[in-house]
PDB file of C-alpha atoms in Angstrom:
ATOM      1  CA  MET A   1     -41.780 -16.411   7.674  1.00 36.00           C
ATOM      2  CA  SER A   2     -43.040 -13.105   8.810  1.00 41.00           C
ATOM      3  CA  ASP A   3     -44.980 -11.383   6.034  1.00 45.00           C
ATOM      4  CA  HIS A   4     -43.385  -7.924   5.705  1.00 48.00           C
ATOM      5  CA  ARG A   5     -45.480  -7.709   2.416  1.00 43.00           C
ATOM      6  CA  THR A   6     -48.482  -6.759   4.578  1.00 40.00           C
ATOM      7  CA  GLU A   7     -46.935  -4.878   7.330  1.00 52.00           C
ATOM      8  CA  PHE A   8     -44.395  -2.828   5.315  1.00 50.00           C
ATOM      9  CA  GLY A   9     -45.226  -3.435   1.769  1.00 56.00           C
ATOM     10  CA  GLU A  10     -42.945  -5.565  -0.348  1.00 90.00           C
ATOM     11  CA  SER A  11     -39.595  -5.604   1.360  1.00 96.00           C
ATOM     12  CA  ALA A  12     -36.271  -7.038   0.356  1.00 97.00           C
ATOM     13  CA  ILE A  13     -33.422  -7.606   2.661  1.00 98.00           C
ATOM     14  CA  LEU A  14     -29.953  -8.094   0.929  1.00 98.00           C
ATOM     15  CA  PHE A  15     -27.311  -9.711   2.946  1.00 98.00           C
ATOM     16  CA  PHE A  16     -23.707  -9.139   1.551  1.00 98.00           C
ATOM     17  CA  LEU A  17     -21.303 -11.930   2.479  1.00 97.00           C
ATOM     18  CA  LYS A  18     -18.121 -13.508   1.409  1.00 97.00           C
ATOM     19  CA  ALA A  19     -17.711 -17.357   1.422  1.00 98.00           C
ATOM     20  CA  PRO A  20     -16.095 -18.409   4.835  1.00 98.00           C
ATOM     21  CA  ARG A  21     -12.591 -19.254   3.520  1.00 98.00           C
ATOM     22  CA  ARG A  22      -9.247 -18.825   5.378  1.00 97.00           C
ATOM     23  CA  GLY A  23      -7.290 -16.021   4.134  1.00 96.00           C
ATOM     24  CA  TYR A  24     -10.221 -14.614   2.072  1.00 97.00           C
ATOM     25  CA  VAL A  25     -12.384 -13.097   4.895  1.00 97.00           C
ATOM     26  CA  LYS A  26     -11.482 -10.250   7.671  1.00 97.00           C
ATOM     27  CA  THR A  27      -8.028  -9.805   6.121  1.00 96.00           C
ATOM     28  CA  ARG A  28      -7.479  -6.582   8.271  1.00 94.00           C
ATOM     29  CA  LEU A  29      -8.511  -8.487  11.447  1.00 97.00           C
ATOM     30  CA  ALA A  30      -6.336 -11.406  10.355  1.00 97.00           C
ATOM     31  CA  ALA A  31      -3.283  -9.328  10.188  1.00 96.00           C
ATOM     32  CA  GLY A  32      -3.480  -8.981  13.988  1.00 95.00           C
ATOM     33  CA  ILE A  33      -4.775 -12.230  15.116  1.00 97.00           C
ATOM     34  CA  GLY A  34      -4.181 -14.867  12.369  1.00 97.00           C
ATOM     35  CA  ASP A  35      -6.174 -16.271   9.632  1.00 98.00           C
ATOM     36  CA  ASP A  36      -7.725 -19.150  11.572  1.00 98.00           C
ATOM     37  CA  LYS A  37      -9.011 -16.761  14.299  1.00 97.00           C
ATOM     38  CA  ALA A  38     -10.137 -14.275  11.901  1.00 98.00           C
ATOM     39  CA  LEU A  39     -12.184 -16.887   9.985  1.00 98.00           C
ATOM     40  CA  ALA A  40     -13.749 -18.278  13.302  1.00 97.00           C
ATOM     41  CA  ALA A  41     -14.817 -14.610  14.135  1.00 97.00           C
ATOM     42  CA  TYR A  42     -16.317 -14.066  10.774  1.00 98.00           C
ATOM     43  CA  GLN A  43     -18.298 -17.318  10.986  1.00 98.00           C
ATOM     44  CA  SER A  44     -19.678 -16.245  14.367  1.00 97.00           C
ATOM     45  CA  LEU A  45     -20.604 -12.637  13.026  1.00 97.00           C
ATOM     46  CA  VAL A  46     -22.378 -14.120  10.062  1.00 98.00           C
ATOM     47  CA  GLU A  47     -24.138 -16.764  12.001  1.00 97.00           C
ATOM     48  CA  ARG A  48     -25.310 -14.318  14.592  1.00 96.00           C
ATOM     49  CA  GLN A  49     -26.665 -11.997  11.815  1.00 96.00           C
ATOM     50  CA  ALA A  50     -28.209 -15.002   9.909  1.00 97.00           C
ATOM     51  CA  SER A  51     -30.148 -15.973  13.087  1.00 95.00           C
ATOM     52  CA  LYS A  52     -31.815 -12.424  13.225  1.00 94.00           C
ATOM     53  CA  LEU A  53     -32.855 -12.672   9.602  1.00 96.00           C
ATOM     54  CA  ARG A  54     -33.884 -16.455   9.221  1.00 92.00           C
ATOM     55  CA  ASN A  55     -37.677 -16.958   9.167  1.00 85.00           C
ATOM     56  CA  HIS A  56     -38.271 -13.327   9.850  1.00 90.00           C
ATOM     57  CA  PHE A  57     -37.420 -11.353   6.824  1.00 94.00           C
ATOM     58  CA  PRO A  58     -37.415 -11.931   3.035  1.00 93.00           C
ATOM     59  CA  THR A  59     -33.685 -12.205   2.596  1.00 96.00           C
ATOM     60  CA  THR A  60     -31.429 -12.760  -0.338  1.00 97.00           C
ATOM     61  CA  VAL A  61     -27.645 -13.525   0.448  1.00 98.00           C
ATOM     62  CA  TYR A  62     -25.616 -11.856  -2.133  1.00 98.00           C
ATOM     63  CA  PHE A  63     -22.378 -13.717  -2.054  1.00 98.00           C
ATOM     64  CA  ALA A  64     -18.704 -13.678  -3.462  1.00 98.00           C
ATOM     65  CA  PRO A  65     -16.996 -15.441  -5.170  1.00 97.00           C
ATOM     66  CA  ALA A  66     -19.320 -16.561  -7.869  1.00 96.00           C
ATOM     67  CA  ASP A  67     -18.847 -20.305  -7.176  1.00 97.00           C
ATOM     68  CA  ALA A  68     -19.730 -20.070  -3.471  1.00 97.00           C
ATOM     69  CA  ALA A  69     -23.592 -20.949  -3.611  1.00 96.00           C
ATOM     70  CA  PRO A  70     -23.404 -24.617  -2.374  1.00 96.00           C
ATOM     71  CA  GLU A  71     -20.851 -23.536   0.213  1.00 97.00           C
ATOM     72  CA  LEU A  72     -23.273 -20.721   1.600  1.00 97.00           C
ATOM     73  CA  SER A  73     -26.524 -22.615   1.183  1.00 96.00           C
ATOM     74  CA  ASN A  74     -24.908 -25.628   3.151  1.00 97.00           C
ATOM     75  CA  TRP A  75     -23.675 -23.361   5.819  1.00 98.00           C
ATOM     76  CA  LEU A  76     -26.574 -20.860   6.303  1.00 98.00           C
ATOM     77  CA  GLY A  77     -29.548 -23.109   5.192  1.00 96.00           C
ATOM     78  CA  GLN A  78     -32.232 -23.127   2.558  1.00 94.00           C
ATOM     79  CA  GLU A  79     -34.338 -20.184   4.274  1.00 94.00           C
ATOM     80  CA  PHE A  80     -32.677 -17.821   2.294  1.00 96.00           C
ATOM     81  CA  ASP A  81     -32.294 -17.051  -1.565  1.00 96.00           C
ATOM     82  CA  TYR A  82     -28.913 -16.786  -2.955  1.00 98.00           C
ATOM     83  CA  ALA A  83     -27.508 -14.726  -5.662  1.00 98.00           C
ATOM     84  CA  PRO A  84     -23.810 -13.935  -6.807  1.00 98.00           C
ATOM     85  CA  GLN A  85     -22.366 -10.385  -6.379  1.00 98.00           C
ATOM     86  CA  CYS A  86     -21.450  -8.795  -9.661  1.00 97.00           C
ATOM     87  CA  GLU A  87     -18.029  -7.526 -10.390  1.00 95.00           C
ATOM     88  CA  GLY A  88     -16.827  -4.140  -9.429  1.00 94.00           C
ATOM     89  CA  ASP A  89     -16.417  -2.102  -6.387  1.00 95.00           C
ATOM     90  CA  LEU A  90     -18.916  -2.036  -3.596  1.00 95.00           C
ATOM     91  CA  GLY A  91     -20.885   0.690  -5.243  1.00 96.00           C
ATOM     92  CA  SER A  92     -21.395  -1.394  -8.436  1.00 97.00           C
ATOM     93  CA  ARG A  93     -22.396  -4.463  -6.401  1.00 97.00           C
ATOM     94  CA  LEU A  94     -24.897  -2.442  -4.288  1.00 98.00           C
ATOM     95  CA  LYS A  95     -26.343  -0.666  -7.363  1.00 97.00           C
ATOM     96  CA  GLN A  96     -26.895  -3.924  -9.220  1.00 98.00           C
ATOM     97  CA  ALA A  97     -28.422  -5.943  -6.312  1.00 98.00           C
ATOM     98  CA  ILE A  98     -30.854  -3.068  -5.293  1.00 98.00           C
ATOM     99  CA  SER A  99     -31.923  -2.436  -8.881  1.00 98.00           C
ATOM    100  CA  THR A 100     -32.670  -6.072  -9.238  1.00 97.00           C
ATOM    101  CA  ALA A 101     -34.817  -6.082  -6.045  1.00 97.00           C
ATOM    102  CA  PHE A 102     -36.791  -3.062  -7.240  1.00 97.00           C
ATOM    103  CA  ASP A 103     -37.212  -4.609 -10.698  1.00 96.00           C
ATOM    104  CA  GLN A 104     -38.493  -7.676  -8.953  1.00 95.00           C
ATOM    105  CA  GLY A 105     -41.299  -5.714  -7.141  1.00 95.00           C
ATOM    106  CA  ALA A 106     -39.826  -4.585  -4.024  1.00 96.00           C
ATOM    107  CA  GLU A 107     -41.034  -1.416  -2.429  1.00 96.00           C
ATOM    108  CA  PHE A 108     -38.310  -1.109   0.223  1.00 97.00           C
ATOM    109  CA  VAL A 109     -34.790  -2.489  -0.010  1.00 98.00           C
ATOM    110  CA  VAL A 110     -32.289  -2.922   2.941  1.00 98.00           C
ATOM    111  CA  CYS A 111     -28.850  -3.946   2.460  1.00 99.00           C
ATOM    112  CA  ILE A 112     -26.611  -5.008   5.211  1.00 98.00           C
ATOM    113  CA  GLY A 113     -23.303  -6.972   5.833  1.00 95.00           C
ATOM    114  CA  GLY A 114     -21.680  -9.395   8.248  1.00 92.00           C
ATOM    115  CA  ASP A 115     -19.426  -7.230  10.048  1.00 93.00           C
ATOM    116  CA  CYS A 116     -21.608  -5.336  12.608  1.00 97.00           C
ATOM    117  CA  PRO A 117     -22.161  -7.359  15.797  1.00 97.00           C
ATOM    118  CA  GLY A 118     -24.647  -4.874  17.228  1.00 97.00           C
ATOM    119  CA  LEU A 119     -26.942  -4.908  14.388  1.00 97.00           C
ATOM    120  CA  ASN A 120     -30.255  -6.435  15.329  1.00 96.00           C
ATOM    121  CA  ALA A 121     -33.641  -7.345  13.853  1.00 96.00           C
ATOM    122  CA  SER A 122     -34.908  -4.106  15.554  1.00 96.00           C
ATOM    123  CA  HIS A 123     -32.662  -1.913  13.358  1.00 97.00           C
ATOM    124  CA  ILE A 124     -34.167  -3.499  10.312  1.00 97.00           C
ATOM    125  CA  GLU A 125     -37.721  -3.232  11.526  1.00 96.00           C
ATOM    126  CA  GLN A 126     -37.058   0.305  12.356  1.00 97.00           C
ATOM    127  CA  THR A 127     -35.647   1.005   8.811  1.00 98.00           C
ATOM    128  CA  LEU A 128     -38.700  -0.577   7.127  1.00 97.00           C
ATOM    129  CA  ASP A 129     -40.855   1.505   9.286  1.00 96.00           C
ATOM    130  CA  PHE A 130     -39.186   4.682   8.321  1.00 97.00           C
ATOM    131  CA  LEU A 131     -39.132   3.989   4.775  1.00 96.00           C
ATOM    132  CA  SER A 132     -42.947   2.948   4.853  1.00 94.00           C
ATOM    133  CA  SER A 133     -43.493   6.355   6.383  1.00 95.00           C
ATOM    134  CA  GLY A 134     -42.009   8.388   3.570  1.00 95.00           C
ATOM    135  CA  THR A 135     -38.377   8.308   4.220  1.00 97.00           C
ATOM    136  CA  ASP A 136     -36.266   8.102   1.114  1.00 97.00           C
ATOM    137  CA  ILE A 137     -33.014   6.671   2.547  1.00 98.00           C
ATOM    138  CA  VAL A 138     -31.975   5.134   5.913  1.00 99.00           C
ATOM    139  CA  LEU A 139     -28.405   4.789   6.899  1.00 99.00           C
ATOM    140  CA  GLY A 140     -26.870   3.024   9.916  1.00 98.00           C
ATOM    141  CA  PRO A 141     -23.538   4.739  10.563  1.00 98.00           C
ATOM    142  CA  THR A 142     -20.478   3.044  11.852  1.00 98.00           C
ATOM    143  CA  GLU A 143     -17.738   4.586  14.158  1.00 97.00           C
ATOM    144  CA  ASP A 144     -15.218   4.244  11.495  1.00 96.00           C
ATOM    145  CA  GLY A 145     -17.150   6.612   9.020  1.00 97.00           C
ATOM    146  CA  GLY A 146     -18.962   4.072   6.971  1.00 97.00           C
ATOM    147  CA  TYR A 147     -22.396   2.438   7.299  1.00 98.00           C
ATOM    148  CA  TYR A 148     -23.724  -0.975   8.484  1.00 98.00           C
ATOM    149  CA  LEU A 149     -27.030  -0.508   6.733  1.00 99.00           C
ATOM    150  CA  ILE A 150     -28.715   1.248   3.951  1.00 99.00           C
ATOM    151  CA  GLY A 151     -32.423   1.273   3.311  1.00 99.00           C
ATOM    152  CA  LEU A 152     -34.029   2.746   0.314  1.00 98.00           C
ATOM    153  CA  SER A 153     -37.708   3.323  -0.771  1.00 97.00           C
ATOM    154  CA  LEU A 154     -36.717   4.106  -4.410  1.00 96.00           C
ATOM    155  CA  ASP A 155     -33.995   3.087  -6.854  1.00 97.00           C
ATOM    156  CA  ARG A 156     -31.408   5.628  -7.289  1.00 96.00           C
ATOM    157  CA  PRO A 157     -28.133   4.155  -8.630  1.00 96.00           C
ATOM    158  CA  GLU A 158     -26.614   7.493  -8.771  1.00 97.00           C
ATOM    159  CA  LEU A 159     -26.197   7.405  -4.844  1.00 97.00           C
ATOM    160  CA  PHE A 160     -23.434   4.827  -5.227  1.00 97.00           C
ATOM    161  CA  GLU A 161     -21.515   6.672  -7.762  1.00 96.00           C
ATOM    162  CA  ASP A 162     -18.187   8.603  -7.028  1.00 95.00           C
ATOM    163  CA  ILE A 163     -18.199   7.345  -3.410  1.00 97.00           C
ATOM    164  CA  PRO A 164     -14.802   6.595  -1.448  1.00 97.00           C
ATOM    165  CA  TRP A 165     -15.616   3.053  -0.305  1.00 96.00           C
ATOM    166  CA  SER A 166     -14.037   1.573   2.964  1.00 91.00           C
ATOM    167  CA  HIS A 167     -12.964   5.161   3.873  1.00 94.00           C
ATOM    168  CA  PRO A 168     -13.620   7.577   6.651  1.00 95.00           C
ATOM    169  CA  GLU A 169     -15.648   9.711   4.450  1.00 96.00           C
ATOM    170  CA  THR A 170     -17.827   7.002   2.979  1.00 97.00           C
ATOM    171  CA  LEU A 171     -20.938   7.973   5.099  1.00 98.00           C
ATOM    172  CA  ASP A 172     -20.408  11.746   4.605  1.00 98.00           C
ATOM    173  CA  ALA A 173     -20.056  11.421   0.957  1.00 98.00           C
ATOM    174  CA  THR A 174     -23.234   9.238   0.699  1.00 98.00           C
ATOM    175  CA  LEU A 175     -25.117  11.951   2.611  1.00 98.00           C
ATOM    176  CA  GLU A 176     -23.806  14.818   0.486  1.00 97.00           C
ATOM    177  CA  LYS A 177     -24.912  12.760  -2.635  1.00 97.00           C
ATOM    178  CA  ALA A 178     -28.307  12.105  -1.206  1.00 97.00           C
ATOM    179  CA  HIS A 179     -28.739  15.902  -0.589  1.00 96.00           C
ATOM    180  CA  THR A 180     -27.622  16.438  -4.133  1.00 97.00           C
ATOM    181  CA  LEU A 181     -30.245  14.015  -5.392  1.00 97.00           C
ATOM    182  CA  GLN A 182     -32.888  15.769  -3.175  1.00 96.00           C
ATOM    183  CA  LEU A 183     -33.365  12.543  -1.198  1.00 96.00           C
ATOM    184  CA  LYS A 184     -34.540  12.706   2.434  1.00 90.00           C
ATOM    185  CA  PRO A 185     -31.992  10.757   4.630  1.00 95.00           C
ATOM    186  CA  LEU A 186     -32.468   9.423   8.133  1.00 98.00           C
ATOM    187  CA  LEU A 187     -29.787   7.973  10.438  1.00 98.00           C
ATOM    188  CA  LEU A 188     -30.098   5.105  12.913  1.00 99.00           C
ATOM    189  CA  GLU A 189     -27.862   4.688  15.951  1.00 98.00           C
ATOM    190  CA  THR A 190     -24.108   4.548  15.391  1.00 99.00           C
ATOM    191  CA  LEU A 191     -22.675   1.036  15.778  1.00 98.00           C
ATOM    192  CA  TYR A 192     -19.065  -0.458  15.132  1.00 98.00           C
ATOM    193  CA  ASP A 193     -17.770  -2.900  12.666  1.00 96.00           C
ATOM    194  CA  ILE A 194     -15.170  -5.482  13.388  1.00 97.00           C
ATOM    195  CA  ASP A 195     -12.136  -4.829  11.625  1.00 94.00           C
ATOM    196  CA  GLN A 196      -9.317  -4.885  14.336  1.00 96.00           C
ATOM    197  CA  ALA A 197      -8.453  -7.088  17.248  1.00 97.00           C
ATOM    198  CA  GLU A 198      -9.758  -4.522  19.778  1.00 97.00           C
ATOM    199  CA  ASP A 199     -13.151  -4.495  18.145  1.00 97.00           C
ATOM    200  CA  LEU A 200     -13.342  -8.326  18.368  1.00 97.00           C
ATOM    201  CA  GLU A 201     -12.506  -8.057  21.976  1.00 97.00           C
ATOM    202  CA  ARG A 202     -15.050  -5.212  22.636  1.00 98.00           C
ATOM    203  CA  ALA A 203     -17.828  -7.456  21.026  1.00 97.00           C
ATOM    204  CA  ARG A 204     -16.785 -10.313  23.157  1.00 97.00           C
ATOM    205  CA  ASN A 205     -16.858  -8.192  26.396  1.00 97.00           C
ATOM    206  CA  GLU A 206     -20.374  -6.813  25.397  1.00 97.00           C
ATOM    207  CA  GLY A 207     -21.490 -10.509  25.018  1.00 96.00           C
ATOM    208  CA  LEU A 208     -22.399 -10.030  21.371  1.00 96.00           C
ATOM    209  CA  LEU A 209     -19.782 -12.776  20.219  1.00 95.00           C
ATOM    210  CA  PRO A 210     -18.499 -16.050  21.970  1.00 92.00           C
ATOM    211  CA  SER A 211     -15.163 -15.685  23.611  1.00 85.00           C
TER     212      SER A 211
END
């Protein structure tokens, strides 16, 4: 495993996932293409992302539901650590996981999900570089108004409070909260998540996912 302890300080990558269960993942996508195809797309997305992380970044998979540890570790392998997501909205789950990472000694924490086909290791490397150079918060915007990545160099749980999650204003509300907290944000390039059938087709046409 690459040692980001020496290159970027003690870093922690938190990979937020759901167990690959039919009817449980990619429900908006499934409304357009069916549960089976949505599950297959989800598995391809996560496997692509895991391949970018495996043996390269110190990664903890934060999973839901709470009984999914064997399922996830059998699927993705033993190279990752695994921890259950706490109850609550996305903000609560991010707060808990990030605070845990900082409490365990991380200097920099980066959170990602499995929905963004364009997210590469270079985005994480760039985020860690910015954080180690004094940036407080790094965000990777998505075209729908959310974000595919958040990186932090300090633990500020307030950043995740009173935010409209899964909403066109998620990113803007987070940036406004960062300004209120006097944090210095930096934005990566804008990418897209896969939520609809046209997003999946786009990723396939770009060669990011198999047809």
